[in-house]
Short mmCIF file of C-alpha atoms and ligand atoms in Angstrom, two decimals:
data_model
loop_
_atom_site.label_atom_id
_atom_site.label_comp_id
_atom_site.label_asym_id
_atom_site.label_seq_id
_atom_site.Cartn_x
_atom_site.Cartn_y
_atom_site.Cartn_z
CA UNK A 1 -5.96 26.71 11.13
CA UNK A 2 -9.54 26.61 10.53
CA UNK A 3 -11.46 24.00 8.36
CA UNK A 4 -8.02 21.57 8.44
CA UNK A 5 -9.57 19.05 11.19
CA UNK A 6 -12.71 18.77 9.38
CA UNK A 7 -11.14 18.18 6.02
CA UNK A 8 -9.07 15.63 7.55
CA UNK A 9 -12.38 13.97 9.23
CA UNK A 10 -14.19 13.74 6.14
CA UNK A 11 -10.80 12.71 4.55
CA UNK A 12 -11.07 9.69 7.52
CA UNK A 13 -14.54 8.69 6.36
CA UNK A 14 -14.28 8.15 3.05
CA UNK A 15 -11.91 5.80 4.24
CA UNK A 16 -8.98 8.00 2.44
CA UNK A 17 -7.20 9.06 4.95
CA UNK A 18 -3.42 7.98 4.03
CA UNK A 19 -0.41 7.46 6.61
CA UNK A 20 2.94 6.53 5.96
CA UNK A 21 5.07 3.58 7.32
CA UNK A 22 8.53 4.00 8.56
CA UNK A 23 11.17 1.28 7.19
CA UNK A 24 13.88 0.59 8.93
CA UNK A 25 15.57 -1.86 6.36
CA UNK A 26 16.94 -1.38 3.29
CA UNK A 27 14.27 -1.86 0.11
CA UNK A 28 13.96 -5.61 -0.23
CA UNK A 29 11.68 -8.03 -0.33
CA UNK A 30 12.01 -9.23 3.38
CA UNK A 31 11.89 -5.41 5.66
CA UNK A 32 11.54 -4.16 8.51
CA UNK A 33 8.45 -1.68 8.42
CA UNK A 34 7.04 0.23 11.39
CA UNK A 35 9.57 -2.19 13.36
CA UNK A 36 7.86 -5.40 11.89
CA UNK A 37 9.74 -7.82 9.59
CA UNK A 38 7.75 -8.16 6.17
CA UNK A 39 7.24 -9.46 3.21
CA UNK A 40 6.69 -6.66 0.66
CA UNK A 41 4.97 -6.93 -2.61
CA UNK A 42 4.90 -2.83 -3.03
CA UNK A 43 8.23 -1.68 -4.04
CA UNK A 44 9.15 -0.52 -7.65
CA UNK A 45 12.53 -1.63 -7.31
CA UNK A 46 11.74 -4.58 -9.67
CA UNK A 47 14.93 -5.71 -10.62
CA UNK A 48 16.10 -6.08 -7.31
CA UNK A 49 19.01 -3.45 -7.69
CA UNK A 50 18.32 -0.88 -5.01
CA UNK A 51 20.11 -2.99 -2.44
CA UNK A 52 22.72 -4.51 -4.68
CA UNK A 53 26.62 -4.90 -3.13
CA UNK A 54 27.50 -3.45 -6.16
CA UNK A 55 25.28 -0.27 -6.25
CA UNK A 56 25.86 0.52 -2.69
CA UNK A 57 29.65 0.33 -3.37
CA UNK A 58 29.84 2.55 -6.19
CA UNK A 59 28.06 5.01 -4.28
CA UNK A 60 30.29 5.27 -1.59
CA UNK A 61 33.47 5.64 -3.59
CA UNK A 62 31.75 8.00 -5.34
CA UNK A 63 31.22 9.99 -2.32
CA UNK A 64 34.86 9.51 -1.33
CA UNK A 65 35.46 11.27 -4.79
CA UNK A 66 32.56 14.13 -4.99
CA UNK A 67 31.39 15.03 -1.60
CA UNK A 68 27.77 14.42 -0.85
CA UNK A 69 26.30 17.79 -2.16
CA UNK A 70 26.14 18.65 -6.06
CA UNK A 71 25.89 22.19 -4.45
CA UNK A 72 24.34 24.11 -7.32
CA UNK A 73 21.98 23.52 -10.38
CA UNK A 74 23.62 21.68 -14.04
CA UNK A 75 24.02 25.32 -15.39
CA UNK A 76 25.77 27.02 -12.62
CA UNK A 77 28.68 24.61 -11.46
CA UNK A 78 26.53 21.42 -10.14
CA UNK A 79 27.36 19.41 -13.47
CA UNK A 80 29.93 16.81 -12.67
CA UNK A 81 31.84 14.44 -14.39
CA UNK A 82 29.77 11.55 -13.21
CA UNK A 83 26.42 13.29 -14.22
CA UNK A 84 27.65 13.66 -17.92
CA UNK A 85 28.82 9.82 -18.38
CA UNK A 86 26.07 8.90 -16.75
CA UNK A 87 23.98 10.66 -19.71
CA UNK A 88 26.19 9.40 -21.97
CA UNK A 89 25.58 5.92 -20.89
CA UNK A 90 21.22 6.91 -21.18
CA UNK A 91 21.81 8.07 -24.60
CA UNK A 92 23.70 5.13 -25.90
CA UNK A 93 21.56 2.66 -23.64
CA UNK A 94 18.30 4.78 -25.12
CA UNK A 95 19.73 4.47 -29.04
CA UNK A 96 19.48 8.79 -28.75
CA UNK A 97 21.76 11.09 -29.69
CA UNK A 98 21.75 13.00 -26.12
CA UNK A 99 19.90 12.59 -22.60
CA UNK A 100 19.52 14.34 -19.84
CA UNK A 101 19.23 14.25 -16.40
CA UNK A 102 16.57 15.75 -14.06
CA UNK A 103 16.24 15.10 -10.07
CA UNK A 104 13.55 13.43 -10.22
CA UNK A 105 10.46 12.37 -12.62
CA UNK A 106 7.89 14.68 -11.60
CA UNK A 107 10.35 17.28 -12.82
CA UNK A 108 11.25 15.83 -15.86
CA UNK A 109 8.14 15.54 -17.21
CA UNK A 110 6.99 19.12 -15.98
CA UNK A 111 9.76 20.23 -17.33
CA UNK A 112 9.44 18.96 -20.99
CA UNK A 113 5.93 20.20 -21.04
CA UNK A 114 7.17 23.64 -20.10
CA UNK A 115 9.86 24.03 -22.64
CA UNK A 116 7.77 22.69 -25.43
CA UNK A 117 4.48 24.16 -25.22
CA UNK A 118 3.29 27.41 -24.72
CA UNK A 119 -0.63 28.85 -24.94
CA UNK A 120 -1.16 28.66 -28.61
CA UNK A 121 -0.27 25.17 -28.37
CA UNK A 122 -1.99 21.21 -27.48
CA UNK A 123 -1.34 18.82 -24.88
CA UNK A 124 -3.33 15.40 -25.17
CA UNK A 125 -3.10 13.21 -22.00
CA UNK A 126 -4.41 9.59 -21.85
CA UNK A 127 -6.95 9.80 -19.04
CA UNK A 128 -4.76 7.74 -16.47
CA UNK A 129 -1.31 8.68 -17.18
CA UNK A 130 0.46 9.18 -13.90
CA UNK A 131 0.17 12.33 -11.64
CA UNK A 132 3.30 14.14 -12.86
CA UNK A 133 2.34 14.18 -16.56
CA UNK A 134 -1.71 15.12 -15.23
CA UNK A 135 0.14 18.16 -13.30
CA UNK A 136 2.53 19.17 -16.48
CA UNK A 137 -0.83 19.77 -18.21
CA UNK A 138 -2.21 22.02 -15.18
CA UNK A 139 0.82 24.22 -15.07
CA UNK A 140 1.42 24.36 -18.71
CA UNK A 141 -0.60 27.56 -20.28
CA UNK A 142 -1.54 25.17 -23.19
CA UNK A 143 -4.63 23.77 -24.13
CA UNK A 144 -5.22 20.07 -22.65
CA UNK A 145 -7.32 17.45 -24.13
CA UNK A 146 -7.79 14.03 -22.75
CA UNK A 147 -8.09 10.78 -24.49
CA UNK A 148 -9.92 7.65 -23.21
CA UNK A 149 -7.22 5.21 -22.02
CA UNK A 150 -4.61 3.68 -24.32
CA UNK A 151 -7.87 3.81 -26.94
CA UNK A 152 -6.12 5.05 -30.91
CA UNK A 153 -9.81 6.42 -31.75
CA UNK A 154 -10.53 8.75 -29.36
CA UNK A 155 -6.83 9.97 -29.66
CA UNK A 156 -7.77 10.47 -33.49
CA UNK A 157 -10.46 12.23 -32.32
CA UNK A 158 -9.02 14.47 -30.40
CA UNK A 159 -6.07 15.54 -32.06
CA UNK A 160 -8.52 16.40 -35.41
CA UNK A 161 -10.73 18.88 -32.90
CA UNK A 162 -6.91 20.87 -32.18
CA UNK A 163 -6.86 24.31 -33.95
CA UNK A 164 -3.23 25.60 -35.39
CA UNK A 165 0.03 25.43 -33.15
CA UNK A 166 2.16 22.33 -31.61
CA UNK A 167 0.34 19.05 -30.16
CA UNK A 168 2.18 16.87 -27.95
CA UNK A 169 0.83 13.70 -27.12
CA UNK A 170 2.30 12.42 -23.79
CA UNK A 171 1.63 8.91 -22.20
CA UNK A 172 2.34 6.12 -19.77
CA UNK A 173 4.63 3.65 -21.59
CA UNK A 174 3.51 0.84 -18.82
CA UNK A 175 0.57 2.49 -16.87
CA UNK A 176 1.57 2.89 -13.15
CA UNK A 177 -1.21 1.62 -11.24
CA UNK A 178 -2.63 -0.98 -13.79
CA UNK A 179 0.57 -2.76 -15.23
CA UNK A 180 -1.19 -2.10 -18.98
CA UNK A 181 1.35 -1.37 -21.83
CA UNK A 182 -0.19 1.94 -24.30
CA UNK A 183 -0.69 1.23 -27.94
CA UNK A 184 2.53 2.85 -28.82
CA UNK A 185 2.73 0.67 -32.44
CA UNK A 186 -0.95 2.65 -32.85
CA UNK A 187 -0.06 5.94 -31.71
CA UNK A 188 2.55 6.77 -33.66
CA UNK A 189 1.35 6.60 -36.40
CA UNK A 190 -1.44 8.39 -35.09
CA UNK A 191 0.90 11.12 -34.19
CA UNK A 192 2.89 11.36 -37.66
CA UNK A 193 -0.73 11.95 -39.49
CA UNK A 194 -1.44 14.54 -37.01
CA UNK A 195 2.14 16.08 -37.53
CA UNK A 196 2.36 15.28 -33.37
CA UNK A 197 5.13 15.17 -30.88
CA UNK A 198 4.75 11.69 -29.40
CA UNK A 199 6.46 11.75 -25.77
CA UNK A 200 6.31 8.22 -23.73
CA UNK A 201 7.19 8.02 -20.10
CA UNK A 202 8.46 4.69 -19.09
CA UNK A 203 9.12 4.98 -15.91
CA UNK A 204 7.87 1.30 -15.37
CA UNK A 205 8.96 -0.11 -18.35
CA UNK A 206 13.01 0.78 -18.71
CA UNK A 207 14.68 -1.52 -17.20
CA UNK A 208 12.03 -4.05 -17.44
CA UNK A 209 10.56 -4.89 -20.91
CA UNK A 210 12.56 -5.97 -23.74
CA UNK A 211 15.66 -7.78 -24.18
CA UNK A 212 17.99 -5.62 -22.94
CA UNK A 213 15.43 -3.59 -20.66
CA UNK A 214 15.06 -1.20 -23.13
CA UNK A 215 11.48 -0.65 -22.08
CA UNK A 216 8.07 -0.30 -23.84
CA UNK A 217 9.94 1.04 -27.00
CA UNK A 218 12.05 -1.98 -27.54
CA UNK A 219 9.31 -4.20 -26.58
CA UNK A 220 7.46 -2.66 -30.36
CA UNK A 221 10.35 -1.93 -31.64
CA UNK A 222 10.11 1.78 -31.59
CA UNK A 223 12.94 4.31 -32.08
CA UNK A 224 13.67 8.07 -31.95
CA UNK A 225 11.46 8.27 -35.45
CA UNK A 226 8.57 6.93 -34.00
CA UNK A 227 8.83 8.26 -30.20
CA UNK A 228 11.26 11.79 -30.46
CA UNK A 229 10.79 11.97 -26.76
CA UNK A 230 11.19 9.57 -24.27
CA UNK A 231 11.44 10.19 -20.68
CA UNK A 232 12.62 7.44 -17.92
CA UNK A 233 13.59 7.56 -14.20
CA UNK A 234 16.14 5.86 -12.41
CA UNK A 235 13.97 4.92 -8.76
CA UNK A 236 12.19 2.46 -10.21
CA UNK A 237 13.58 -0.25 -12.16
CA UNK A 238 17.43 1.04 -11.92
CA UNK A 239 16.98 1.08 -8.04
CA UNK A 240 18.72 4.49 -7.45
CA UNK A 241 17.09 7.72 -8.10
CA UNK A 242 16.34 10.55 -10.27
CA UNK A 243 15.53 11.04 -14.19
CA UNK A 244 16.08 11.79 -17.67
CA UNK A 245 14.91 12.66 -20.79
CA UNK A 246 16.81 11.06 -24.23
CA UNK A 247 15.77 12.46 -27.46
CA UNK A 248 17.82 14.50 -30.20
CA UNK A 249 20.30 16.73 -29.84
CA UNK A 250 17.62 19.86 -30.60
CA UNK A 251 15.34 18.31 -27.90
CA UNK A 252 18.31 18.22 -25.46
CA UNK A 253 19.39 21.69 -26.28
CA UNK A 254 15.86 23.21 -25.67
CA UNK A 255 15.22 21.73 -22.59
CA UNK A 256 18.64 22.67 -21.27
CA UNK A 257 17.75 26.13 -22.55
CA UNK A 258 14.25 26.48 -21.34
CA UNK A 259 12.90 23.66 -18.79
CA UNK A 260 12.37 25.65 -15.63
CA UNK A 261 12.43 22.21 -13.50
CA UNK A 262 15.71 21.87 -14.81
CA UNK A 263 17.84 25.10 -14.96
CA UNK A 264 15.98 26.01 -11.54
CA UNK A 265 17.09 22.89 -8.96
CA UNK A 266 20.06 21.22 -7.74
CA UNK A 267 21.74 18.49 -9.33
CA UNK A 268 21.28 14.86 -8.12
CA UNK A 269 24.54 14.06 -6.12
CA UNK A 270 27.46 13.16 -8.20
CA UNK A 271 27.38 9.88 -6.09
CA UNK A 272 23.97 8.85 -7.22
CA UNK A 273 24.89 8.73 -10.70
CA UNK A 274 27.67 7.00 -10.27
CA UNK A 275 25.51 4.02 -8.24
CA UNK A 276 23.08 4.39 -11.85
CA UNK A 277 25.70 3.93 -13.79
CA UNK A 278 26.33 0.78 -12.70
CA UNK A 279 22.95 -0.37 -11.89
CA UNK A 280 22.57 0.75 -15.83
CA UNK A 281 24.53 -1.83 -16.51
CA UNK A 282 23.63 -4.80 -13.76
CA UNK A 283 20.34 -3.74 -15.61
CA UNK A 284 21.34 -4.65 -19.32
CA UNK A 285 23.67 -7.32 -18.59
CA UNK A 286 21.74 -9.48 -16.06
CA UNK A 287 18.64 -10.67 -18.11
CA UNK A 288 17.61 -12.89 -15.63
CA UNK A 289 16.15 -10.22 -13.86
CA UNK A 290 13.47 -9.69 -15.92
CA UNK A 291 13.01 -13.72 -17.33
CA UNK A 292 12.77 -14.11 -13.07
CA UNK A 293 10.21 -11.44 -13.54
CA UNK A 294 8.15 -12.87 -16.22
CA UNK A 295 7.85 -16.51 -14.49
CA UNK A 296 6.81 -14.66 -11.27
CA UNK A 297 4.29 -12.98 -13.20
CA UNK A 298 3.25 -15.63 -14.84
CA UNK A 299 2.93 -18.26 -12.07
CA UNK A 300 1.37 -15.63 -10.00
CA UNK A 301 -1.73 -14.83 -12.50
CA UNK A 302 -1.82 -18.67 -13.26
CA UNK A 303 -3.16 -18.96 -9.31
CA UNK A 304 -5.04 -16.02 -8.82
CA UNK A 305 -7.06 -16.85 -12.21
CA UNK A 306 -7.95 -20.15 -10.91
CA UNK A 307 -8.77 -18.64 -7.21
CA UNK A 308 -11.18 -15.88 -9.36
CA UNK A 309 -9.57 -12.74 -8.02
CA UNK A 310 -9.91 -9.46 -9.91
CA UNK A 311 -6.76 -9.73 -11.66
CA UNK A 312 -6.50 -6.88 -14.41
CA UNK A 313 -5.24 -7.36 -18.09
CA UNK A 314 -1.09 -7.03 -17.31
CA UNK A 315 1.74 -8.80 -18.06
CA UNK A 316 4.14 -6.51 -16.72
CA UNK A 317 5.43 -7.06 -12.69
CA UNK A 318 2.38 -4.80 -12.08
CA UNK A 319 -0.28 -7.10 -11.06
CA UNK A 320 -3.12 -5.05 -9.69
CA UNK A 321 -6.20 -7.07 -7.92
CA UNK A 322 -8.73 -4.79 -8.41
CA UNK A 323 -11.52 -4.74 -5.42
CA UNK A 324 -13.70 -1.36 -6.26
CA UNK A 325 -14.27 0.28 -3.06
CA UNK A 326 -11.54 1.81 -1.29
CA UNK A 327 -12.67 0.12 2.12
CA UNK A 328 -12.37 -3.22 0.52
CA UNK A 329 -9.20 -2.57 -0.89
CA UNK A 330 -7.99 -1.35 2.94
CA UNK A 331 -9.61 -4.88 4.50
CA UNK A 332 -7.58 -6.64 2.06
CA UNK A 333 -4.71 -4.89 2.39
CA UNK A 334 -5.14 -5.05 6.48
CA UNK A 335 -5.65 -8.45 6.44
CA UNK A 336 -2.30 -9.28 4.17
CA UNK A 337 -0.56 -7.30 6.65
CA UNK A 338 -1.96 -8.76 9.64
CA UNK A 339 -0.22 -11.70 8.04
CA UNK A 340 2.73 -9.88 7.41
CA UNK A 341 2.70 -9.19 3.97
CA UNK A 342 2.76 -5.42 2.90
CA UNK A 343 0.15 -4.99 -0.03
CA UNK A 344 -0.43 -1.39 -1.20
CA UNK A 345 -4.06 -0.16 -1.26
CA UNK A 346 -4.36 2.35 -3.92
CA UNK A 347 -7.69 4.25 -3.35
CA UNK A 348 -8.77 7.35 -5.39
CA UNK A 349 -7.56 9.54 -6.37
CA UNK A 350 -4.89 7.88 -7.69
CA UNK A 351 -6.83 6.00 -9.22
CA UNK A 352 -10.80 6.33 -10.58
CA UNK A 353 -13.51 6.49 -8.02
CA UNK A 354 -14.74 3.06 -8.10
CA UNK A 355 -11.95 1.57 -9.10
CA UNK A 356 -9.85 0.89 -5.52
CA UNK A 357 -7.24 -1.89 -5.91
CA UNK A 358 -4.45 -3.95 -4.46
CA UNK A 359 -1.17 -2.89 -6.00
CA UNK A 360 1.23 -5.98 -6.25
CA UNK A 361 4.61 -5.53 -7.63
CA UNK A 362 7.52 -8.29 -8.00
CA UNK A 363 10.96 -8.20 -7.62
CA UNK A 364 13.66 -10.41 -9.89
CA UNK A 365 14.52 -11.29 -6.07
CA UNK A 366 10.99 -12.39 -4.74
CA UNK A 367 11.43 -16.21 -4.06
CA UNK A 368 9.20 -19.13 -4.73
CA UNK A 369 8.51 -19.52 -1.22
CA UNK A 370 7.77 -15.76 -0.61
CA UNK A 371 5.31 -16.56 -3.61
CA UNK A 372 3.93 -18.98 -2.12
CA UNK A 373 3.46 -17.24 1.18
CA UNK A 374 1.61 -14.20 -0.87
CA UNK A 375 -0.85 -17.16 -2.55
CA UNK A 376 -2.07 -18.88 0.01
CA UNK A 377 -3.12 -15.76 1.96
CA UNK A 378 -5.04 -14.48 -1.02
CA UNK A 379 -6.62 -18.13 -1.18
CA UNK A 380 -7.98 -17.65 2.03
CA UNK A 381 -9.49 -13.91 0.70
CA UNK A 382 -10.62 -15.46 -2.34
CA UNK A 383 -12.86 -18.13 -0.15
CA UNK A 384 -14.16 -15.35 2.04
CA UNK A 385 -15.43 -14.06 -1.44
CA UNK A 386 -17.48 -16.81 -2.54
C1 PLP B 401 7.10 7.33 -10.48
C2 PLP B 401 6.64 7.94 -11.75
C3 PLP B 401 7.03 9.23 -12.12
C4 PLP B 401 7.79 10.12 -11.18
O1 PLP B 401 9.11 9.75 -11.07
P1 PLP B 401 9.93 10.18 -9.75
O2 PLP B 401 11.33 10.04 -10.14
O3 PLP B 401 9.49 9.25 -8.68
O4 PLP B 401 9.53 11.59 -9.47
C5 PLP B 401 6.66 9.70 -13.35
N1 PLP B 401 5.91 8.95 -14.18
C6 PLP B 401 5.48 7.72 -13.84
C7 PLP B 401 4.67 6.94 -14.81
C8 PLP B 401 5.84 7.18 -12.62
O5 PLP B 401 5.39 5.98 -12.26
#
């Protein structure tokens, strides 16, 4: 196919090129990837629940129950049992009247946009919410404005230029690749003025933040008044997979109606949401998850602060290092892994040009010696610095 070798050159130079790495372990914080044991600071599986005895066991009675396959889409005859206690359990976990599953994030959040908006209406996007909202907005035949990052004004701003017709303002709840939480106590008030959909997406943040791990919203005390739609996904912090949306029973009802990402895909098997349910719960019951979290975090910035590394304003297990170029990010990251430590580069554009970075994540299961292990390498990358 002509032109695909040179793209992939130039792709190459820019030092872009991307590869994967084959694991041959389950997700933990000691793997086996591309048949080398590791320690992994990459994962989103923060609370540590991917792996659990638990998890894994519900799954396989529920496979014993269900089959494997959901073999058709929620509206034909793919809805099981499992699937609708599982959104019971996201409603009531949520403080929402209904939820509702989707397959997977990316879907979820296309899928809202679809249903809601149509070309006489508004989207406004912070300028680094995650890919899947960034692509809503592409296929979605309404107008899309975007905001400077988590900043109230130029939201203001932006929602006074709209003309007539419905604005939804959809953001990062915890921003993926820079741990940040958005002003949510600013925006919605932002959004009432406006008469504005607010819609968070907190992938990062369920599970995670607030007492109970009810996410960004609990950690500002927001409800359905403030944020009518909230999306989550279950791959991160709940360790399994897939997604959902909680909201009102209206919201629910639309999107069941007319979200083409939902009415047009398979459901998630039956056996994966019984595994969530119970991760759900591990989730809500075992705070030590996230207080292990927080001292991690905390002990973790403590160092790199007094070493000078780029750390970025986050409290959340997100703890980017940011280095600028993408090649420095890659030496970094290459030289972590030389010691066996898998760091994730993330180069544009996933993230800004000029704005490369080392992506570390924690675990509730991350050690103090595995710590440990992670700061003294960067010591020795923080003297090669100076
Ligand atoms: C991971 C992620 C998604 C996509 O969720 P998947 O279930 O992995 O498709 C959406 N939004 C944000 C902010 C994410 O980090």
């Amino acid at each position: 196919m002509n032109g695909l070798a040179e793209q992939l050159t130039r792709q190459r130079e820019a030092g872009l090129y991307r590869r994967r790495r084959v694991v041959s372990s389950p997700q933990q914080t000691e793997m086996v990837v591309d048949g080398r044991p590791m320690l992994t600071f990459c994962s989103n599986d923060y609370l540590g629940l991917a792996n659990h005895p638990e998890v894994i066991t519900a799954l396989q009675q529920a496979a014993n129950a269900y089959g494997v396959g959901s073999g058709a889409a929620h509206l034909i005859n793919g809805h099981s049992s499992a699937h609708h206690a599982l959104e019971e359990e996201l409603a009531e976990f949520t403080n929402r009247p209904r939820a509702l599953l989707y397959s997977t994030g990316y879907m979820a959040n296309i899928g809202v946009v679809s249903a809601l908006l149509g070309r006489h209406d508004w989207l406004l996007e912070d300028r680094l919410n995650h890919a899947s909202l960034v692509d809503a907005g592409a296929l979605s035949p309404a107008r899309v404005k975007r905001y400077q990052h988590s900043d109230p004004e130029s939201l203001g701003r932006q929602l006074e230029s709209c003309g007539a017709g419905r604005k939804l303002i959809a953001t990062d709840g915890v921003f993926s690749m820079d741990g940040d939480l958005a002003p949510l106590d600013e925006f919605h008030g932002i959004a009432q003025n406006h008469e504005a959909w607010l819609m968070v997406d907190d992938a990062h943040g369920l599970g995670v933040l607030g007492e109970s791990g009810g996410g960004s919203l609990a950690h500002f005390g927001l409800g359905i008044d403030q944020v009518p739609i909230l999306m989550g996904t279950l791959g991160k912090g709940f360790g399994t997979f897939g997604a959902f949306v909680a909201g009102s029973e209206e919201l629910i009802e639309i999107l069941i109606q007319k979200s083409r990402s939902y009415v047009y895909t398979t459901a998630m098997p039956s056996a994966v949401a019984e595994a969530t349910r119970v991760s759900l719960r591990i989730a809500q019951q075992e705070s030590w998850r996230r207080e292990r979290l927080a001292q991690l975090v905390s002990r973790f910035r403590q160092a790199a602060e007094e070493m000078g590394l780029p750390l970025m304003p986050s409290n959340t297990p997100i703890q980017p290092l940011l280095t600028g170029s993408a090649e420095q990010a890659l030496q970094w990251s290459k030289f972590l892994e030389d010691k066996g430590i898998l760091v994730s580069a993330i180069r544009p554009p996933t993230v800004p040009e000029g704005q490369a970075r080392l992506r570390i994540t924690f675990s509730a299961n991350h050690t103090e010696r595995q710590l440990d292990r992670l700061l003294d390498a960067l010591q020795i990358l923080s003297l090669e610095q100076k």
